[in-house]
Structure formats: C-alpha cells, structure tokens
XYZ file of C-alpha atoms in Angstrom:
469
model
C -8.142 -8.563 -21.926
C -8.921 -6.337 -18.930
C -6.174 -6.210 -16.302
C -8.586 -7.238 -13.553
C -9.444 -10.504 -15.314
C -5.828 -11.624 -15.569
C -4.190 -13.858 -12.989
C -1.395 -12.550 -10.810
C 1.146 -14.501 -12.834
C -0.189 -13.104 -16.119
C -0.058 -9.561 -14.767
C 3.489 -10.181 -13.555
C 4.529 -11.427 -17.004
C 3.082 -8.293 -18.567
C 4.870 -6.029 -16.079
C 8.215 -7.758 -16.562
C 7.896 -7.288 -20.330
C 7.426 -3.506 -19.930
C 10.844 -1.763 -19.757
C 9.272 1.698 -19.366
C 7.480 0.552 -16.221
C 10.778 -0.595 -14.713
C 12.298 2.838 -15.381
C 9.359 4.558 -13.672
C 9.485 2.241 -10.639
C 13.246 2.593 -10.215
C 13.097 6.394 -10.356
C 10.514 6.595 -7.575
C 11.396 3.765 -5.218
C 15.131 4.338 -5.574
C 14.727 7.982 -4.572
C 12.395 7.051 -1.712
C 14.823 4.448 -0.375
C 17.766 6.869 -0.436
C 15.834 9.736 1.168
C 14.491 7.519 3.928
C 17.987 6.239 4.719
C 19.261 9.805 5.070
C 16.293 10.859 7.210
C 16.705 7.905 9.576
C 20.475 8.448 9.864
C 19.795 12.036 10.961
C 17.206 10.947 13.552
C 19.122 9.047 16.270
C 15.951 8.540 18.283
C 14.248 6.637 15.441
C 14.278 3.207 17.116
C 12.919 4.655 20.349
C 10.259 6.569 18.375
C 9.438 3.400 16.474
C 8.929 1.450 19.692
C 6.707 4.222 21.050
C 4.657 4.239 17.851
C 4.211 0.495 18.066
C 3.035 0.768 21.678
C 0.595 3.578 20.830
C -1.017 1.592 18.053
C -1.137 -1.635 20.065
C -2.767 0.208 22.972
C -5.439 1.733 20.738
C -6.154 -1.579 18.996
C -6.497 -3.341 22.355
C -8.960 -0.648 23.494
C -10.576 0.134 20.155
C -14.144 0.199 21.415
C -13.266 2.756 24.093
C -11.476 5.133 21.714
C -14.111 4.824 18.989
C -16.842 5.884 21.383
C -14.680 8.703 22.766
C -13.950 9.941 19.254
C -17.614 9.811 18.253
C -18.681 11.682 21.382
C -16.137 14.474 20.918
C -16.669 14.749 17.165
C -20.413 15.204 17.683
C -19.710 17.782 20.399
C -17.664 19.775 17.867
C -20.624 19.858 15.469
C -19.665 16.948 13.213
C -22.008 14.149 12.194
C -20.626 10.611 12.533
C -21.678 7.547 10.549
C -20.694 3.898 10.930
C -20.124 1.636 7.932
C -19.591 -2.107 8.329
C -18.724 -2.733 4.667
C -17.181 -0.967 1.685
C -20.530 -0.746 -0.118
C -22.235 0.733 2.922
C -19.513 3.376 3.269
C -19.762 4.385 -0.396
C -23.554 4.547 -0.201
C -23.370 6.884 2.799
C -20.984 9.247 0.992
C -23.036 9.265 -2.215
C -26.220 9.927 -0.231
C -24.617 12.856 1.575
C -23.444 14.301 -1.754
C -26.938 14.006 -3.224
C -28.505 15.592 -0.144
C -26.094 18.502 -0.602
C -27.182 18.838 -4.230
C -23.629 18.253 -5.369
C -22.826 18.448 -9.057
C -19.045 18.499 -8.531
C -16.948 17.081 -5.693
C -13.236 17.486 -5.109
C -11.377 14.625 -3.490
C -8.123 14.457 -1.530
C -6.046 11.311 -2.106
C -7.296 8.583 0.209
C -6.521 4.892 -0.069
C -9.522 4.194 2.138
C -11.647 5.860 -0.544
C -10.092 3.538 -3.125
C -10.659 0.566 -0.813
C -14.397 1.214 -0.548
C -14.761 1.895 -4.288
C -15.726 5.529 -3.796
C -14.438 6.864 -7.151
C -16.555 4.335 -9.024
C -19.592 4.972 -6.798
C -19.442 8.731 -7.440
C -19.061 8.202 -11.171
C -22.014 5.793 -11.194
C -24.123 8.387 -9.361
C -23.404 10.956 -12.080
C -21.454 13.249 -9.750
C -18.409 14.906 -11.302
C -15.343 13.758 -9.361
C -12.159 15.830 -9.401
C -9.004 14.229 -8.014
C -6.871 17.047 -6.615
C -3.648 15.305 -5.650
C -1.238 15.734 -8.587
C -0.530 12.009 -8.864
C -4.218 11.124 -8.541
C -4.972 13.758 -11.203
C -2.578 11.877 -13.493
C -4.244 8.569 -12.597
C -7.696 10.014 -13.344
C -6.634 11.444 -16.702
C -5.093 8.110 -17.670
C -8.073 6.033 -16.557
C -5.710 4.059 -14.299
C -5.777 2.769 -10.759
C -3.225 3.952 -8.184
C -0.055 1.837 -8.224
C 1.408 3.086 -4.930
C -0.191 4.435 -1.774
C 2.039 7.538 -1.580
C 2.852 8.039 -5.289
C -0.252 6.713 -7.066
C 1.076 7.470 -10.574
C 4.562 6.036 -10.096
C 3.918 3.619 -12.965
C 4.127 6.523 -15.430
C 7.311 8.323 -16.437
C 7.441 12.104 -16.596
C 7.685 11.797 -20.373
C 4.363 9.958 -20.451
C 2.799 12.534 -18.128
C 4.011 15.372 -20.350
C 2.342 13.830 -23.378
C -0.893 13.284 -21.428
C -1.037 16.853 -20.136
C -0.433 18.270 -23.624
C -3.280 16.154 -24.965
C -5.842 16.673 -22.180
C -5.181 19.984 -20.396
C -6.905 23.139 -21.534
C -3.720 25.209 -21.216
C -0.851 22.711 -21.361
C 2.784 23.456 -20.617
C 5.230 24.605 -23.269
C 8.519 23.761 -21.557
C 9.547 20.174 -20.819
C 10.200 20.713 -17.107
C 8.512 19.304 -14.041
C 7.784 22.838 -12.848
C 5.987 23.660 -16.091
C 3.921 20.468 -15.875
C 2.934 21.259 -12.276
C 1.848 24.743 -13.381
C -0.258 23.132 -16.105
C -2.017 20.951 -13.510
C -2.497 23.974 -11.256
C -4.225 25.906 -14.046
C -6.392 22.890 -14.808
C -7.534 22.381 -11.218
C -7.753 25.850 -9.667
C -11.272 26.779 -10.809
C -12.508 23.303 -9.852
C -11.292 23.807 -6.282
C -13.340 26.976 -6.066
C -16.511 25.649 -7.703
C -16.894 22.301 -5.894
C -20.038 21.663 -3.873
C -18.582 18.952 -1.620
C -15.067 18.095 -0.437
C -14.107 14.487 0.337
C -10.960 13.576 2.216
C -9.476 10.724 4.167
C -7.643 11.007 7.455
C -4.136 9.997 8.436
C -5.155 10.064 12.091
C -8.308 10.463 14.181
C -7.820 12.158 17.565
C -10.072 10.582 20.153
C -9.843 13.313 22.786
C -11.033 16.112 20.481
C -12.891 14.360 17.658
C -10.514 15.985 15.165
C -9.171 14.479 11.952
C -5.648 14.957 10.592
C -4.566 15.099 6.939
C -0.984 15.152 5.679
C -0.031 16.392 2.192
C 2.873 18.049 0.420
C 0.918 20.004 -2.179
C -1.665 21.985 -0.224
C -4.419 20.326 -2.241
C -6.097 19.045 0.935
C -6.492 22.585 2.237
C -7.730 23.876 -1.140
C -10.129 20.951 -1.341
C -11.632 21.094 2.131
C -11.896 24.855 2.678
C -14.103 26.375 -0.081
C -16.996 23.832 -0.327
C -20.018 24.053 1.917
C -19.779 20.361 2.881
C -16.733 18.311 3.961
C -16.966 14.501 4.168
C -14.202 12.442 5.794
C -13.877 8.693 5.273
C -11.523 6.847 7.631
C -10.769 3.327 8.761
C -11.503 2.692 12.434
C -7.842 1.778 13.053
C -6.718 5.372 12.356
C -7.393 6.377 15.953
C -4.836 7.827 18.342
C -5.658 8.979 21.884
C -4.554 12.626 21.631
C -2.632 15.332 19.773
C 0.610 14.305 21.475
C 0.214 10.779 20.192
C -0.578 12.057 16.698
C 2.637 14.107 16.669
C 4.606 11.035 17.747
C 3.128 9.069 14.847
C 3.756 11.908 12.382
C 7.488 11.801 13.181
C 7.484 8.202 11.971
C 5.099 8.584 9.047
C 6.844 11.390 7.207
C 10.375 10.036 7.449
C 9.244 6.594 6.337
C 7.027 7.815 3.508
C 9.023 10.595 1.837
C 12.278 10.893 3.771
C 11.404 14.381 5.029
C 11.447 15.652 8.604
C 7.953 17.072 8.274
C 5.384 17.376 5.507
C 4.551 20.715 3.923
C 0.991 20.622 5.220
C -0.347 18.919 8.341
C -3.920 20.029 8.975
C -6.365 19.205 11.756
C -10.107 19.525 11.101
C -12.451 19.699 14.058
C -16.104 20.135 13.218
C -17.792 22.608 10.864
C -17.294 26.366 10.732
C -18.215 28.099 13.977
C -19.433 31.631 14.607
C -16.551 34.005 13.949
C -14.625 31.595 11.714
C -13.576 33.139 8.408
C -13.673 29.903 6.429
C -14.475 26.220 6.648
C -17.407 23.984 5.767
C -20.913 24.502 7.032
C -21.360 20.739 7.373
C -18.737 18.252 8.562
C -19.428 14.512 8.167
C -17.209 11.613 9.281
C -17.748 8.069 7.972
C -15.991 5.447 10.114
C -15.326 2.281 8.137
C -14.811 -1.263 9.404
C -14.658 -3.344 6.194
C -12.908 -6.347 7.705
C -10.913 -4.638 10.433
C -12.772 -6.150 13.382
C -12.515 -9.507 11.628
C -8.746 -9.035 11.554
C -8.872 -8.555 15.315
C -10.814 -11.782 15.771
C -8.534 -13.775 13.466
C -5.237 -12.801 15.079
C -4.135 -10.182 12.531
C -4.260 -7.196 14.860
C -0.597 -6.360 14.191
C -1.531 -5.331 10.636
C -3.879 -2.713 12.094
C -0.794 -0.801 13.244
C -0.139 0.179 9.620
C 0.112 3.957 9.088
C 0.165 3.717 5.271
C 3.683 5.079 4.728
C 4.601 2.812 1.808
C 8.097 2.011 3.102
C 7.502 -1.744 2.840
C 6.844 -1.563 -0.898
C 9.663 0.914 -1.576
C 12.125 -1.668 -0.237
C 10.429 -4.827 -1.551
C 12.473 -6.608 -4.220
C 9.291 -8.045 -5.774
C 7.379 -4.752 -5.886
C 10.395 -3.018 -7.409
C 10.365 -5.482 -10.293
C 6.616 -5.553 -10.895
C 5.021 -2.340 -9.640
C 1.719 -2.062 -7.845
C -0.907 -2.971 -10.417
C 0.068 -6.655 -10.525
C -1.210 -7.109 -6.956
C -4.743 -6.591 -8.221
C -6.142 -4.941 -5.074
C -6.227 -1.504 -3.494
C -3.001 -1.991 -1.574
C 0.139 -3.264 -3.329
C 3.429 -4.612 -2.030
C 3.893 -6.566 1.207
C 1.086 -4.733 3.005
C -1.230 -5.488 0.086
C -0.252 -9.152 0.112
C -1.499 -9.251 3.722
C -4.584 -7.034 3.329
C -6.007 -8.113 -0.036
C -6.960 -11.619 1.180
C -8.886 -9.881 3.981
C -10.885 -7.707 1.571
C -11.189 -9.990 -1.470
C -10.921 -13.447 0.066
C -7.959 -15.804 0.140
C -9.268 -17.979 -2.684
C -9.054 -15.040 -5.120
C -5.721 -13.715 -3.887
C -3.717 -16.719 -2.647
C -0.900 -15.923 -5.109
C -0.053 -12.706 -3.240
C 1.330 -14.250 -0.009
C 3.453 -16.499 -2.211
C 4.863 -13.508 -4.136
C 7.420 -12.847 -1.424
C 11.067 -13.806 -0.947
C 10.698 -13.657 2.850
C 13.897 -11.603 3.099
C 12.347 -9.552 5.923
C 13.256 -6.114 4.547
C 9.640 -4.952 4.799
C 9.543 -5.624 8.544
C 12.968 -4.055 8.973
C 11.847 -0.687 7.539
C 8.260 -0.648 8.871
C 7.964 2.346 11.254
C 5.670 0.389 13.576
C 7.469 -2.979 13.266
C 4.661 -4.986 11.670
C 5.868 -8.611 11.279
C 4.813 -8.772 7.626
C 6.705 -12.003 6.790
C 5.025 -13.759 9.722
C 1.584 -12.597 8.585
C 2.334 -13.719 5.022
C 3.391 -17.138 6.269
C 0.102 -17.274 8.136
C -1.809 -16.812 4.876
C 0.321 -19.496 3.208
C -0.438 -21.894 6.029
C -4.150 -21.127 5.838
C -4.131 -21.596 2.051
C -2.642 -25.047 2.560
C -5.079 -26.010 5.310
C -8.067 -24.881 3.241
C -6.921 -26.883 0.231
C -6.398 -23.852 -2.015
C -2.922 -24.831 -3.217
C -2.770 -26.281 -6.760
C -2.684 -30.066 -7.019
C 0.758 -29.898 -8.652
C 2.177 -27.979 -5.681
C 0.683 -30.393 -3.174
C 2.015 -33.356 -5.180
C 5.480 -31.794 -5.403
C 5.627 -31.065 -1.691
C 4.448 -34.594 -0.991
C 7.371 -35.983 -2.982
C 9.757 -33.602 -1.201
C 8.422 -34.729 2.189
C 8.836 -38.362 1.227
C 12.443 -37.840 0.054
C 13.512 -35.389 2.781
C 12.346 -37.768 5.527
C 14.668 -40.461 4.219
C 18.266 -39.223 4.625
C 19.936 -41.677 2.288
C 17.429 -41.093 -0.477
C 17.695 -37.322 0.061
C 21.499 -37.335 -0.198
C 21.349 -39.457 -3.341
C 18.729 -37.193 -4.903
C 20.600 -33.961 -4.170
C 23.859 -35.419 -5.482
C 22.160 -36.336 -8.754
C 20.366 -32.952 -8.950
C 23.598 -30.974 -8.471
C 25.325 -32.823 -11.275
C 22.318 -32.496 -13.587
C 22.130 -28.755 -12.978
C 25.806 -28.329 -13.770
C 25.232 -30.058 -17.120
C 22.754 -27.290 -17.997
C 24.886 -24.403 -16.700
C 26.616 -21.865 -18.926
C 28.704 -19.021 -17.591
C 27.813 -19.810 -13.991
C 24.060 -19.768 -14.696
C 21.641 -22.698 -15.159
C 19.802 -22.461 -18.487
C 17.145 -24.684 -20.022
C 16.814 -27.231 -17.219
C 13.398 -28.927 -17.385
C 11.217 -27.790 -14.489
C 13.040 -24.490 -13.976
C 11.373 -22.526 -16.764
C 9.443 -20.294 -14.378
C 12.654 -19.465 -12.502
C 14.829 -18.735 -15.511
C 12.354 -16.837 -17.710
C 13.117 -13.476 -16.069
C 15.998 -14.126 -13.669
C 19.228 -16.045 -13.421
C 19.488 -19.321 -11.512
C 23.079 -19.607 -10.219
C 24.906 -22.812 -11.050
C 25.485 -24.926 -7.922
C 28.840 -25.930 -6.505
C 30.352 -29.122 -7.870
C 29.436 -31.027 -4.735
C 26.580 -30.858 -2.260
C 26.897 -29.263 1.156
C 26.514 -32.640 2.852
C 29.360 -34.108 0.758
C 31.685 -31.243 1.634
C 30.711 -31.467 5.325
C 31.448 -35.181 5.351
C 34.898 -34.551 3.850
C 35.646 -32.000 6.567
C 34.573 -34.395 9.295
C 36.738 -37.192 7.830
C 39.744 -34.869 7.678
C 39.673 -34.157 11.411
C-alpha cells in the first residue's frame, strides 16, 4: 500500500517498527540538538535577538500589503519579472511555463520547501523536463524516490550505510572508500556536469528584501551558487511571508536562523540575488523571475493564525519534538513535518484530512521554547483541536468517551469513587512498575510503558494530610 494512502496511525505503526529509521533520526536530531545548545550558550544576546526577530516578523505581517508592493516595485526596477500565485497549482504552472518558454530540457533546483509545498518536482516531471536536485540530501531523496523527511536535512530518514549502497548502485563513478568524504566526492562527480549544462535554475528564498527587491539564499554546500550562476534563466519561488524590510533586518534574522537550524554561527554561503546580469557583470542569469506564492497564507491572517507566518523554517521545533524523534517526518503526510507541520498541514490539506496531526503532540511546550521567533505552537495546535471538535470531526468513540468523563468529573463523589477503583485495577495489571495488558490501554502500551500508579489516589492522600493537621 502506498504511504500516502495510509492513515497517520498506520504510518506511525510502520515507523515505530523500523529500527533503522530510529537510528537515522537519533543521529541527526541528537547532533542538531547538541549543536544548537552550544551555539545558544555562546550567544548571550540570543533572547534579545529572538525578541527582535519576533518584532520584525510581526511588523512585516501586520503591514504585508505595503512590503509586498515595495518588494515588487524594487524587484522590477532591478530587471526582475514578478508573478503572483494564489494557489500551489498556479505557482507550479507559472514555473513550468517559464521553463518551456526558455526551451529548457534540464533544470537544476536548489532545496526549497516552498517548491515541495506547491508540488513543483512532480509538475516538472509531468512536463517532461529533466529535474536535477543539487542539494546533497535532496539528491539522495531523488535517487531513492522518496519525499523529504525534514526541512533542513531532507534525507535524515536514511543512514549513511543506506546512502553508500545507493550511490554504489546508481552513480556513474561511485566511491571506493566507506567514508562520508568519499561519498560526497561521488555526488560531486555525479552532479558537476549537470550544473554546467542546465538551461534553467530554480531556487527558493530564505528572505525577500523589500527595499532592494533582492532575494537571499542560505546553504552550506555552495550548490545554490553553482545552480543559479551558469544557467541563462533563474526562477525564484517564495512564500509571501518571507519578506523583511531591509538588509539589516535580514542579517538580524540570519543570526537566529543559522544557530537554530544547524548550530553554527554563520552558514558557509549566504547569497543575495538582485535582478538579472547587468552590463559589465561577469556572470549571472540573463533572465530573473520571482514567483510570489500565497497558497493559504492570507487565509491564515484572516483566521487568526498570523503567528505561524513568523516561521523562518529552521527546523528546531522538530529536532526537539519527542514525537518527531520517535516517528520521523514521513508519518506527518504533508510537506512540513513535526510541530510546524501539525499546524500548517491542516491549512494546506484541510483539517478533515489531517485532524490526527494536532493530536499527535504531548503539549510539553519544547517546540515553543526553542523556536527562534517564539511561535506559540502548542496554542495553535490546541486551536486546531478545538476547531476539530466544533466541526464534528472527532470520532464518535472519542466524543462518547469525553461525554462520560464530563459526566463523571462534574460529580465529585462519583469521580473520587471511579478514580479509586481505577487505581486499584491498574495496580492489578502492573508488573515491575509498569501497567501491562489492561483493557483499553492497548494503544498506550503497544510502543511505550505506562507507569503503574501510586497505591492511593492524590485526593485520598490529600485528605489524609488535611486530617492529620
């Protein structure tokens, strides 16, 4: 059965039964968590920078129309052509049309989650245009016929041992030594001639600078520069929320993005593109196109979800999420995994199709704690849960169970009697401090331990304390 046709719970079961996946997730997220902690500890101004980043994004979102028009005006003045796309399909159609007008047989693409969001890889493939993913992790994803499982490390679901086997099978000149360096060299040999022979380059943008009409890309491999420089045509796709007022604001956001994403002080490559090649320039594209994509973002503004538009796509929320670190990204079923995906996927795919995602959260608040722009992710997830209830999307069994709980919890004597009986029943099924085999707890105990309760309820112990005074 295709992964996309499975329910969230079925995908989760499959992920939990895959020990190799757990190894791959732990290697990546564990390293990311440690490196971020070190980077933040060495940046005493982080909280002040975080507050400034939050204010910058909130200001832009509150004045989005102003900055969009300013960006368009300055981008056109630099020689770029700007297009507006209301939906994912419209955005993909614009890009495919531009590629066909350029006579493109081969396009190289820089990693862009916005591109994944609008279905661009599939649209290019359907149009018969050869698509070359140039980011190393995206190259791995393309060879494996996968989808990205993380927004910073798209191939984190594969171990280096699996990648080695894939490269040996599919590369023209595969590596001989079992080292990461040798595998990277193998990918470099595979991709280099494709960089130089592409007709069109496609990239995303980490930031859009309103005062100059420039776009900013951030990478650690140099593939963005190799992708966007040789071809005659460069196409940028970007969400409308990527705007910042100026270069100074972009630098302020970059200080947050890099530390949160990879735990570094600065990325290897931060590049600003501003229009096509001008007279006297030694390189650059002859045509520069920018596709600005809405795809639900203005609806988020109308429906009170503007805080999610602060997101700078660093991935910190998923690196620290206890659920993501058990399941990986593919189980979320959408473009964006983890806590941010649990908020965004109902926007793009509809709540009816994705109502399980807001429920796949422990509400421990770690995602909000590490978010570089302080997005209240647990609050937004609770909002989706509330909406799911109000729209009658919760299963009948859940509604019935909560109805019983409401009935019992609103009657103190009945509640105390019920909890006293439940505690004693659970202890009957406990072994070694863990509840096993209790009817109704199968979903809890299939993949995790349910701690045995104390011998007496909290209310019983509290009453004893009060009587002893």
